[in-house]
Coordinates of C-alpha atoms and ligand atoms in Angstrom, one line a residue:
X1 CA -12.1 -17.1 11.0
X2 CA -8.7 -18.2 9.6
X3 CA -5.0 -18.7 10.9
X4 CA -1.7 -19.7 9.2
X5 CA 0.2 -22.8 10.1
X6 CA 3.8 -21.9 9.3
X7 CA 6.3 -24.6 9.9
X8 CA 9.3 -22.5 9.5
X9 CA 13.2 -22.5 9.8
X10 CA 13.9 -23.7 5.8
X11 CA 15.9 -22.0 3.5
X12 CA 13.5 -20.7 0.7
X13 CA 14.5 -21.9 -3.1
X14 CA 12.7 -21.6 -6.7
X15 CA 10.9 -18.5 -7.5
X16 CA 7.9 -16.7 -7.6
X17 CA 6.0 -13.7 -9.6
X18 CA 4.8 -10.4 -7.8
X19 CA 0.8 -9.5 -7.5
X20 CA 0.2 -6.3 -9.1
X21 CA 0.2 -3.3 -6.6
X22 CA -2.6 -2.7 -4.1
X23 CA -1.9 0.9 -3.7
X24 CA -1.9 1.9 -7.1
X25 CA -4.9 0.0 -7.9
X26 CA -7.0 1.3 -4.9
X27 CA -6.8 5.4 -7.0
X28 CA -7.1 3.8 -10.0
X29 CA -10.4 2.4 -9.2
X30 CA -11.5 5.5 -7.4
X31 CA -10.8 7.0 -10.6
X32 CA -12.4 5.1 -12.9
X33 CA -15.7 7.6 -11.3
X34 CA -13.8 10.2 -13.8
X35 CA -15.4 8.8 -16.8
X36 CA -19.1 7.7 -18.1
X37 CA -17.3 4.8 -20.2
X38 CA -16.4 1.5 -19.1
X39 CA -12.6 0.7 -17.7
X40 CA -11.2 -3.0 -17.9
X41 CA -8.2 -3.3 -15.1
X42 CA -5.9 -6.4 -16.1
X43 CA -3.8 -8.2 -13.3
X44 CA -6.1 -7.0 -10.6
X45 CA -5.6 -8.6 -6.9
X46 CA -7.7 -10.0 -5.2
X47 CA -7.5 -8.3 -1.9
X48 CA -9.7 -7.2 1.1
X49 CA -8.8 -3.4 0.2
X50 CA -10.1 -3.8 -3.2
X51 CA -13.3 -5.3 -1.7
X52 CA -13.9 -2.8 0.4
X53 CA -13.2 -0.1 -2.6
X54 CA -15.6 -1.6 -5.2
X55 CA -18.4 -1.8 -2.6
X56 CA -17.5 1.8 -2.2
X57 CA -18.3 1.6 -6.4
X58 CA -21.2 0.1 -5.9
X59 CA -22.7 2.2 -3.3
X60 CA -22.2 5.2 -5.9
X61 CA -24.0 2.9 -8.7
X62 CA -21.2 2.0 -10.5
X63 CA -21.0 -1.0 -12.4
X64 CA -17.9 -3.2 -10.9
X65 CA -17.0 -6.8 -11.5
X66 CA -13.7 -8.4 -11.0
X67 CA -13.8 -12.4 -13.0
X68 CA -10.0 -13.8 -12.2
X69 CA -7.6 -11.2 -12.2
X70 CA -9.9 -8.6 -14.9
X71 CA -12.1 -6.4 -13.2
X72 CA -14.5 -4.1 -15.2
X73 CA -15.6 -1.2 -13.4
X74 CA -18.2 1.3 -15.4
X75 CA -19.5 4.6 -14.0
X76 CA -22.2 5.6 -16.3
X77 CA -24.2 7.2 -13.5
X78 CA -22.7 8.4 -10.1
X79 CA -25.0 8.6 -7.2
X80 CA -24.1 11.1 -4.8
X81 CA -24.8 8.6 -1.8
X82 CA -23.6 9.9 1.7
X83 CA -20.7 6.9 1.9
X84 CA -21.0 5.9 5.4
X85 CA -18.8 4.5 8.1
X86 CA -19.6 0.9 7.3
X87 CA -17.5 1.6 4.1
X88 CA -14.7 4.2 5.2
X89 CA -14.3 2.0 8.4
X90 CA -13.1 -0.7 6.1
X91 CA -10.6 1.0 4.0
X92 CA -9.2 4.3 5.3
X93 CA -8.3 5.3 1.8
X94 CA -11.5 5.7 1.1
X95 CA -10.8 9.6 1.4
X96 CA -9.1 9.7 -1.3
X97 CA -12.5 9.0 -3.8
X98 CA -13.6 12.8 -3.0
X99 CA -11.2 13.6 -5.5
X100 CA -12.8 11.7 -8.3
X101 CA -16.3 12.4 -7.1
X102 CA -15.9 16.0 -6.9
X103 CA -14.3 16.3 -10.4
X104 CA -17.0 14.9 -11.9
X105 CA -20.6 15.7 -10.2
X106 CA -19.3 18.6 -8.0
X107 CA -20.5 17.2 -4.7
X108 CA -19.6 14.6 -2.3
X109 CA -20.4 13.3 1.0
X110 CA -18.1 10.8 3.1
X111 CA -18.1 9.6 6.1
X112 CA -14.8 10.9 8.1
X113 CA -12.5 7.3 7.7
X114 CA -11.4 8.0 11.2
X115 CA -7.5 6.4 12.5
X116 CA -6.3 3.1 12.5
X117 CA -3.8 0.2 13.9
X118 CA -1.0 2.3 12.9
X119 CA -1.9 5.8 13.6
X120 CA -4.2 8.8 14.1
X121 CA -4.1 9.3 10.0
X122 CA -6.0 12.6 9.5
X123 CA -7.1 14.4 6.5
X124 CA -6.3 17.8 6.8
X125 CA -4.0 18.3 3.9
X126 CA -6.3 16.3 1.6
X127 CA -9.2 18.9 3.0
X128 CA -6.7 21.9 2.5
X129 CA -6.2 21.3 -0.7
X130 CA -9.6 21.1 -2.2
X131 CA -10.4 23.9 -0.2
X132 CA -7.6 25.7 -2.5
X133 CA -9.3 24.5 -5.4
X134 CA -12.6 26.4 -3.9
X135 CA -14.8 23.4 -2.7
X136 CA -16.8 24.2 0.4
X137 CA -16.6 21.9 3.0
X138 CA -18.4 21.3 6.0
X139 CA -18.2 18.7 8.6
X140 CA -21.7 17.7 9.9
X141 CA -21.0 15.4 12.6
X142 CA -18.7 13.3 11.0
X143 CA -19.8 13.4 7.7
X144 CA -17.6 15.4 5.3
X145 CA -19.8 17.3 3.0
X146 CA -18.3 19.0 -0.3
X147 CA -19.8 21.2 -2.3
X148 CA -17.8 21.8 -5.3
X149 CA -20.3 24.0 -7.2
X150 CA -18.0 26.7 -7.6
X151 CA -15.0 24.6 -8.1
X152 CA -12.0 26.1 -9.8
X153 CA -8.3 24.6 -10.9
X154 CA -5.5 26.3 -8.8
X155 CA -2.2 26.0 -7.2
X156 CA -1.9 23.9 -4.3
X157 CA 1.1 23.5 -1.7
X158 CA 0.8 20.5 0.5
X159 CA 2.4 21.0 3.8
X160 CA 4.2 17.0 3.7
X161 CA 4.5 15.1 0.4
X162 CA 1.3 12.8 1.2
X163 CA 0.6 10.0 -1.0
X164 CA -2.9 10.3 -0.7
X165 CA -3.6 14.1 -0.6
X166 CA -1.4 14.2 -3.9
X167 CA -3.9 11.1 -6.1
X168 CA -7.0 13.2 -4.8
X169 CA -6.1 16.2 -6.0
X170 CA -4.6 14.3 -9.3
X171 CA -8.4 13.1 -9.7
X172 CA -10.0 16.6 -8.5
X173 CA -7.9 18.6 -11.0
X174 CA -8.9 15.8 -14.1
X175 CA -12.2 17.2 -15.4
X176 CA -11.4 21.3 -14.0
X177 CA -10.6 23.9 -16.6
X178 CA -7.4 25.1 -16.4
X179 CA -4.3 24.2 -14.5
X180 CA -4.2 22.9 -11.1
X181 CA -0.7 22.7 -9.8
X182 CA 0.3 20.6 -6.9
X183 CA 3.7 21.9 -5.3
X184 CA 5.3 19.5 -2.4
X185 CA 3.8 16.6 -4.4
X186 CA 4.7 12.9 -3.4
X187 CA 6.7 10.7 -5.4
X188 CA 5.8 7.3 -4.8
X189 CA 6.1 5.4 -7.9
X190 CA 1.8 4.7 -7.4
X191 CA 1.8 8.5 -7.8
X192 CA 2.9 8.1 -11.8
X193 CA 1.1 4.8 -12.2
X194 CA -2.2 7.3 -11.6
X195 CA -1.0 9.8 -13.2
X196 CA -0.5 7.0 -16.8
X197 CA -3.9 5.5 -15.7
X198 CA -5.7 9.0 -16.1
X199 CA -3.6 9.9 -19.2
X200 CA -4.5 6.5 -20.7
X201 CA -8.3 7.9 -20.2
X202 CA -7.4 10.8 -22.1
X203 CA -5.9 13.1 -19.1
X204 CA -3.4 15.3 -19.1
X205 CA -1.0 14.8 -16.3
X206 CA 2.4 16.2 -16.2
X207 CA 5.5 15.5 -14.3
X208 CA 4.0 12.9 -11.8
X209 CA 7.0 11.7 -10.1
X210 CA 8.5 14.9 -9.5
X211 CA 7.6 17.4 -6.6
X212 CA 5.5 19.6 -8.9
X213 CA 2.6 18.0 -10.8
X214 CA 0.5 19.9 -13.4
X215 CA -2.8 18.8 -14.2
X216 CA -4.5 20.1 -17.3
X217 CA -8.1 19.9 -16.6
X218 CA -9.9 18.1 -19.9
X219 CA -13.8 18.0 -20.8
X220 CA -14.3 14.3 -21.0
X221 CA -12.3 11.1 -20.0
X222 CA -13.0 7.7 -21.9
X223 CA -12.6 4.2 -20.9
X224 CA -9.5 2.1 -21.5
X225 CA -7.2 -1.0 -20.8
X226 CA -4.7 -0.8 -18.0
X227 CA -2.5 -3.0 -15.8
X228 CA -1.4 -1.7 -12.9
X229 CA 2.6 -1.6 -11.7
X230 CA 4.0 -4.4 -9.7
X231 CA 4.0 -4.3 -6.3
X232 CA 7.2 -3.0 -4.6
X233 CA 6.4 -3.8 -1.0
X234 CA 5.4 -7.6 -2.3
X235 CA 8.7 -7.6 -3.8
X236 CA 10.6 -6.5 -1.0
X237 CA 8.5 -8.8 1.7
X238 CA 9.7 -12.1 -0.1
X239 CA 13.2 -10.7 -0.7
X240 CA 13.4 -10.0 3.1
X241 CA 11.7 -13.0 3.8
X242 CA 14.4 -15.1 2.2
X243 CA 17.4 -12.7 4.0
X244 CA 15.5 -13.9 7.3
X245 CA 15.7 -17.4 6.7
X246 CA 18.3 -17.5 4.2
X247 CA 18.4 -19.5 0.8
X248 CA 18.4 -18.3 -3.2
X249 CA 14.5 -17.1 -5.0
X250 CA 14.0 -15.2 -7.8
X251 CA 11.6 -12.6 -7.6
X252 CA 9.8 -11.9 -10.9
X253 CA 7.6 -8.6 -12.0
X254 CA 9.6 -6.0 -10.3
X255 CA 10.8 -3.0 -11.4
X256 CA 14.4 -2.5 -10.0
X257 CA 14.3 1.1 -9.2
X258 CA 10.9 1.0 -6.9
X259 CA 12.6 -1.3 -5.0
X260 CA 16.5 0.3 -5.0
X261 CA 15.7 1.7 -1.3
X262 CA 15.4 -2.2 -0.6
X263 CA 17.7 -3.9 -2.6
X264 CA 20.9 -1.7 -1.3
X265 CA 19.9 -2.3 2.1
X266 CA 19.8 -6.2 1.4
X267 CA 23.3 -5.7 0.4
X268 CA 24.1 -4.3 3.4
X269 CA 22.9 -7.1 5.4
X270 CA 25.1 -9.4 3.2
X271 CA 22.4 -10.9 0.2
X272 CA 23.8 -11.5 -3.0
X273 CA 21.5 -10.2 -5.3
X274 CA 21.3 -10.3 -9.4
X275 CA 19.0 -7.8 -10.4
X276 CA 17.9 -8.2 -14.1
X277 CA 15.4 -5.5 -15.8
X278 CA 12.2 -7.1 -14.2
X279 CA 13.6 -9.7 -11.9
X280 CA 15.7 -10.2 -9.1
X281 CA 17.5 -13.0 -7.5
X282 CA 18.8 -12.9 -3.9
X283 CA 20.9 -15.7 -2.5
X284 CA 21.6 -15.0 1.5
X285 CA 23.5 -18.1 2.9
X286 CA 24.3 -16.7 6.2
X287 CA 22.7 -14.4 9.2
X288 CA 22.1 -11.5 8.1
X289 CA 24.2 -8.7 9.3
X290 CA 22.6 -5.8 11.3
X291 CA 22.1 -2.0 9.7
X292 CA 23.3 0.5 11.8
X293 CA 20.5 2.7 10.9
X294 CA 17.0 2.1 9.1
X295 CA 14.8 5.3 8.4
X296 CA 11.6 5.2 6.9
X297 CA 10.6 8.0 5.1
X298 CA 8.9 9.4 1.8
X299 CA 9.5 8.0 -1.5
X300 CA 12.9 7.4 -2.6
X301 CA 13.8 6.9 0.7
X302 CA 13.1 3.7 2.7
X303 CA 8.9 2.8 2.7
X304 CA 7.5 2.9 6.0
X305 CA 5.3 -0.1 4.7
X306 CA 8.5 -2.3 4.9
X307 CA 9.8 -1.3 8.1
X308 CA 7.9 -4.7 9.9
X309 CA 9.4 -7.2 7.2
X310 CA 12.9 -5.4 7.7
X311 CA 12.7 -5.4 11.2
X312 CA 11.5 -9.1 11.7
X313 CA 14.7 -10.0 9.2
X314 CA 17.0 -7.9 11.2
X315 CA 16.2 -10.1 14.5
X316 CA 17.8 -12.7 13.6
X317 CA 21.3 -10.6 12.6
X318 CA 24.8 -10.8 14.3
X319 CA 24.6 -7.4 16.0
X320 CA 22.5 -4.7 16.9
X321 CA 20.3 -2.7 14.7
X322 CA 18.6 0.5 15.3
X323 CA 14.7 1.4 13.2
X324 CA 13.1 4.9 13.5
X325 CA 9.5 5.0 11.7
X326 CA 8.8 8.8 11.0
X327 CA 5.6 8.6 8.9
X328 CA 3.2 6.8 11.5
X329 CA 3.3 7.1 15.3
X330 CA 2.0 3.4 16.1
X331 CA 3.8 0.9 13.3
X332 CA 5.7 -1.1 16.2
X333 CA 3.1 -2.8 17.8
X334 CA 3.9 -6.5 15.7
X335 CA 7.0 -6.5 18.0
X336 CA 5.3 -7.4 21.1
X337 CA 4.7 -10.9 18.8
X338 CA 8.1 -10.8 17.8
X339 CA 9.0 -11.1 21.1
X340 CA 7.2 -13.9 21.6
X341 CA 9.4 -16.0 19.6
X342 CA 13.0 -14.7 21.2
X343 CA 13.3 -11.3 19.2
X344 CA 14.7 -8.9 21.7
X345 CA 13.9 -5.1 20.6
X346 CA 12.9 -2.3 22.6
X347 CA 10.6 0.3 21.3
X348 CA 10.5 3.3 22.6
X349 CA 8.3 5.9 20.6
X350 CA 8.9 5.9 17.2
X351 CA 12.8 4.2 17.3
X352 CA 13.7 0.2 17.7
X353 CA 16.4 -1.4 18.8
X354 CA 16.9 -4.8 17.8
X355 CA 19.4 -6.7 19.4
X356 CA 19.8 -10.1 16.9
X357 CA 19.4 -13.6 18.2
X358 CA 20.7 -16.7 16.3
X359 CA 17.3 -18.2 16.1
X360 CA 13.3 -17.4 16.8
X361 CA 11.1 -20.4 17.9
X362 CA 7.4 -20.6 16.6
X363 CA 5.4 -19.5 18.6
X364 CA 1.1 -18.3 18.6
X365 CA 0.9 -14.9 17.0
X366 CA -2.0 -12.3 16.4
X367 CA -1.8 -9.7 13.2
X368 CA -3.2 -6.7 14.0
X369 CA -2.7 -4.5 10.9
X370 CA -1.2 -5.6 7.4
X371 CA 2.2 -5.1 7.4
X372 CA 3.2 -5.8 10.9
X373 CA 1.2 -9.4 9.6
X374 CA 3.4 -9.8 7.0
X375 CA 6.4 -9.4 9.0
X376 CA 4.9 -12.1 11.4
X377 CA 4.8 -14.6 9.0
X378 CA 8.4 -13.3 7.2
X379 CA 9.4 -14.4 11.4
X380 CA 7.7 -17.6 11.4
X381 CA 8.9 -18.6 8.1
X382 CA 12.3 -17.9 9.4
X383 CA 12.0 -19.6 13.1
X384 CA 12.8 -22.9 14.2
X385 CA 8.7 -24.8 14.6
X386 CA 5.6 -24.2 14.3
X387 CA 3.9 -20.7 14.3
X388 CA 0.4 -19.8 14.2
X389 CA -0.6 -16.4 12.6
X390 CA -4.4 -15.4 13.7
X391 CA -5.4 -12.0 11.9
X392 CA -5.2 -13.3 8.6
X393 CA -8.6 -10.7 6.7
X394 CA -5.1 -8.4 7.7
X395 CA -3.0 -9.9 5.6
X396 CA -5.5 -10.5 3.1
X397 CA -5.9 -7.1 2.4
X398 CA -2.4 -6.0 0.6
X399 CA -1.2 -10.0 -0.4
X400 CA -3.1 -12.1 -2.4
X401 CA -2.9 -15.9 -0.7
X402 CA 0.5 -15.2 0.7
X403 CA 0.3 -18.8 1.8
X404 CA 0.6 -19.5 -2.0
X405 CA 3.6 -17.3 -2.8
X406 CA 5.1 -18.8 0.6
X407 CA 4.6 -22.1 -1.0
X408 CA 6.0 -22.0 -4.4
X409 CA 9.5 -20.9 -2.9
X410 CA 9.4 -24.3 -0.7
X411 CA 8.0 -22.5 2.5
X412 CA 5.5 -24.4 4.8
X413 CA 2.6 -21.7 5.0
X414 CA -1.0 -23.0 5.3
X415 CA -4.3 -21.5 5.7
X416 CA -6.6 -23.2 7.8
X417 CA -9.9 -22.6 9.4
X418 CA -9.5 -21.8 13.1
X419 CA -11.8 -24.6 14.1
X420 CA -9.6 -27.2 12.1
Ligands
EPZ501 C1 -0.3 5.6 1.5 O1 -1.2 6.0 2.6 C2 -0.4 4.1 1.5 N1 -1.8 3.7 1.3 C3 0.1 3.5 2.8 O2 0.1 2.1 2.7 C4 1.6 4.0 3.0 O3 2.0 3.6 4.3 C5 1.6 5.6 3.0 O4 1.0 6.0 1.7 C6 3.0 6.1 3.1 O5 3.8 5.7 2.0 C7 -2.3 3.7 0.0 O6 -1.6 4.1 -0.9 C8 -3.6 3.2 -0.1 P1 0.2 9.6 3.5 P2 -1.6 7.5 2.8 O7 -1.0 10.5 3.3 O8 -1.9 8.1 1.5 C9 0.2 12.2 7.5 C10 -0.2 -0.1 3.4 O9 0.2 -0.8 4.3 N2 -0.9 12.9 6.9 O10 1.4 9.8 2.6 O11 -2.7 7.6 3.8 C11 -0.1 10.8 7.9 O12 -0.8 10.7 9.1 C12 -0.6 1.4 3.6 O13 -0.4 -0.5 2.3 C13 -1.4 14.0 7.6 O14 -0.9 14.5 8.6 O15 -0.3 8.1 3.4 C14 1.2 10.1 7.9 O16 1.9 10.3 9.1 C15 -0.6 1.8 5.0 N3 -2.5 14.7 7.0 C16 1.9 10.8 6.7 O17 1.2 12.0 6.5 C17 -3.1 14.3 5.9 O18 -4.1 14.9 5.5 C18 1.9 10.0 5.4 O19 0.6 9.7 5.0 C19 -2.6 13.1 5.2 C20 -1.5 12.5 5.8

């Protein structure tokens, strides 16, 4: 087991480049099982989550190899293993490979990926929708069984814009004849990087990004090349990072407009910020001031995977600041560390209110899920002292060595084996 040692309460200077998105590459690898040829990912992470997805791969037969920051992945032959609970218990995504599996052999079992630290998480509208596209599904205790054998493109109209419902049915719809329409489709910007990535194959994916997607079902999919987007919520973790303990870093590999929910909110709180076409440059000099109001919500609005970092920055603001997290029921459990260090919030269902102190102290945390660990170390980074973060493999799923980002923008974050 491993812990970070942050000795925090410096402003942050230089500037650092973003990882390449763990949510868009988790459906892009589950996609890869669309085609026979092999697929070469460039500027892969490395990352827990994408662990736990190639051993997913593997368990199929697929070929899947990641040397630096390349990974190959090569479906040739798909086994139509039952993937068990070992797997989906590591990576709740995981639902989202029924898609992929379906489109191409027809059938898939999966193991039901059950909840999670930050909520009950179920799968009905990912189940609803392939239903609409005529796949029989039965649940035999626990495990999901599909039979696509009579599988048929269609219109589907998801209930809520879900990020993961829409890049199943993406994949399900690839290799279908005829046109599968998804109505109520999220937006996420990981939505069109899937949507490029199965076009790049040879797919034909329209008007990802919007609420309706069409999906023109083709006969065969080849390999290709393909980076991944930058990561949003990496960009916007530093940036609030630096708001919480103040000082000037550049943040390179972004694209401006995933991150505009973010960057307009940092103005609020009083960051100058110089956003360039790929870059952006915050300088915060002072306490940040408090937003009267910060709603998470679907894509373009504020990400409900940045609602920790936000909220650790905003307990160190000059006033009061109110959070409500409407897209999971249990993403406020990191404040009970916060508190630990002098935060003062209340939580009471799915709203916060965070009353800013002048300073946190270090204290000894425990991550529990990913981003409520990221916004512990944002804290510590920010607090006068030493912290210690426990929890790390949480961390390590969505940020590759966050200690070394931390690092190059003169913070004092170090990994260290718990028995050191
Ligand atoms: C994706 O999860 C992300 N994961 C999450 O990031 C992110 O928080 C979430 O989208 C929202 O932006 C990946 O992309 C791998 P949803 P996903 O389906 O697809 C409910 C992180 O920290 N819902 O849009 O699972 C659900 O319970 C992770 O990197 C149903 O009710 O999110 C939630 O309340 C965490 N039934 C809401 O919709 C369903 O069938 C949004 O979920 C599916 C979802």
């Amino acid at each position: 087991m491993q812990k970070f040692i942050v000795d925090g309460g410096m402003p942050l200077k230089g500037e650092l480049s973003v990882q390449s998105a763990k949510n868009a590459a988790l459906p892009i690898i589950a996609a890869c099982i669309l085609t026979e040829d092999a697929v070469t990912i460039e500027n892969c992470p490395k990352l827990k989550d994408i662990d736990a997805m190639l051993d997913i791969m593997r368990h199929l037969g697929c070929f899947a190899e990641q040397k630096g920051d390349v990974l190959t992945v090569c479906c040739r032959d798909v086994a139509l293993n039952v993937i068990n609970s070992d797997l989906t218990g590591k990576l709740r995504s995981s639902i989202f490979i029924l898609g992929s599996i379906l489109s191409r052999c027809r059938r898939a079992y999966i193991s039901h990926p059950g909840g999670c630290e930050i909520g009950l998480r179920p799968i009905d509208l990912h189940i609803a929708g392939l239903k609409a596209l005529n796949v029989k599904i039965d649940d035999d205790y626990g495990v999901i069984c599909c039979d696509g054998s009579d599988m048929k493109s269609g219109i589907i109209n998801l209930d809520f814009a879900s990020v993961g419902a829409t890049e199943n049915l993406m994949m399900a719809g690839a290799l279908l004849d005829g046109e599968t329409v998804i109505v109520n489709a999220a937006r996420e910007p990981e939505i069109i990087d899937l949507a490029r990535f199965i076009n790049a194959m040879g797919g034909r994916v329209y008007g990802a990004g919007e609420s309706v997607i069409r999906i023109i079902g083709v006969k065969k999919l080849h390999g290709c090349i393909y980076k991944p987007m930058p990561d949003r919520i990496c960009a916007g973790t530093y940036l609030a990072a630096v708001a919480a303990a103040g000082g000037s870093v550049t943040v390179r590999n972004v694209v401006p407009e995933h991150i505009f929910g973010m960057t307009e909110r940092l103005k609020k709180i009083g960051a100058k910020l110089n956003v360039r076409h790929d870059s952006v440059r915050i300088t915060v000099n002072e306490r940040p001031r408090p937003l009267h109001k910060l709603e998470t919500n679907v894509y373009p609005a504020f990400p409900t995977d940045m609602q920790p970092q936000f909220s650790a920055m905003l307990t160190r603001a000059t006033g009061s600041s109110i959070v409500v997290e409407n897209l999971f029921e249990n993403r406020f459990g990191y404040t009970a560390e916060l508190a630990k260090m002098g935060a003062l919030i209340t939580v009471k269902d799915r709203v916060a209110v965070i009353r800013g102190v002048p300073k946190l102290s270090g204290a000894v945390l425990r991550a529990s899920d990913l981003r409520g660990g990221a916004a512990l170390v944002v804290a510590a980074v920010a607090a006068e002292g030493r912290s210690v973060i426990y929890g790390t493999e949480h961390i390590d799923r969505g940020y590759e060595y966050i200690e070394r980002a931390f690092e190059s923008i003169g913070a004092s974050v170090r990994r260290v084996d718990d028995s050191d």
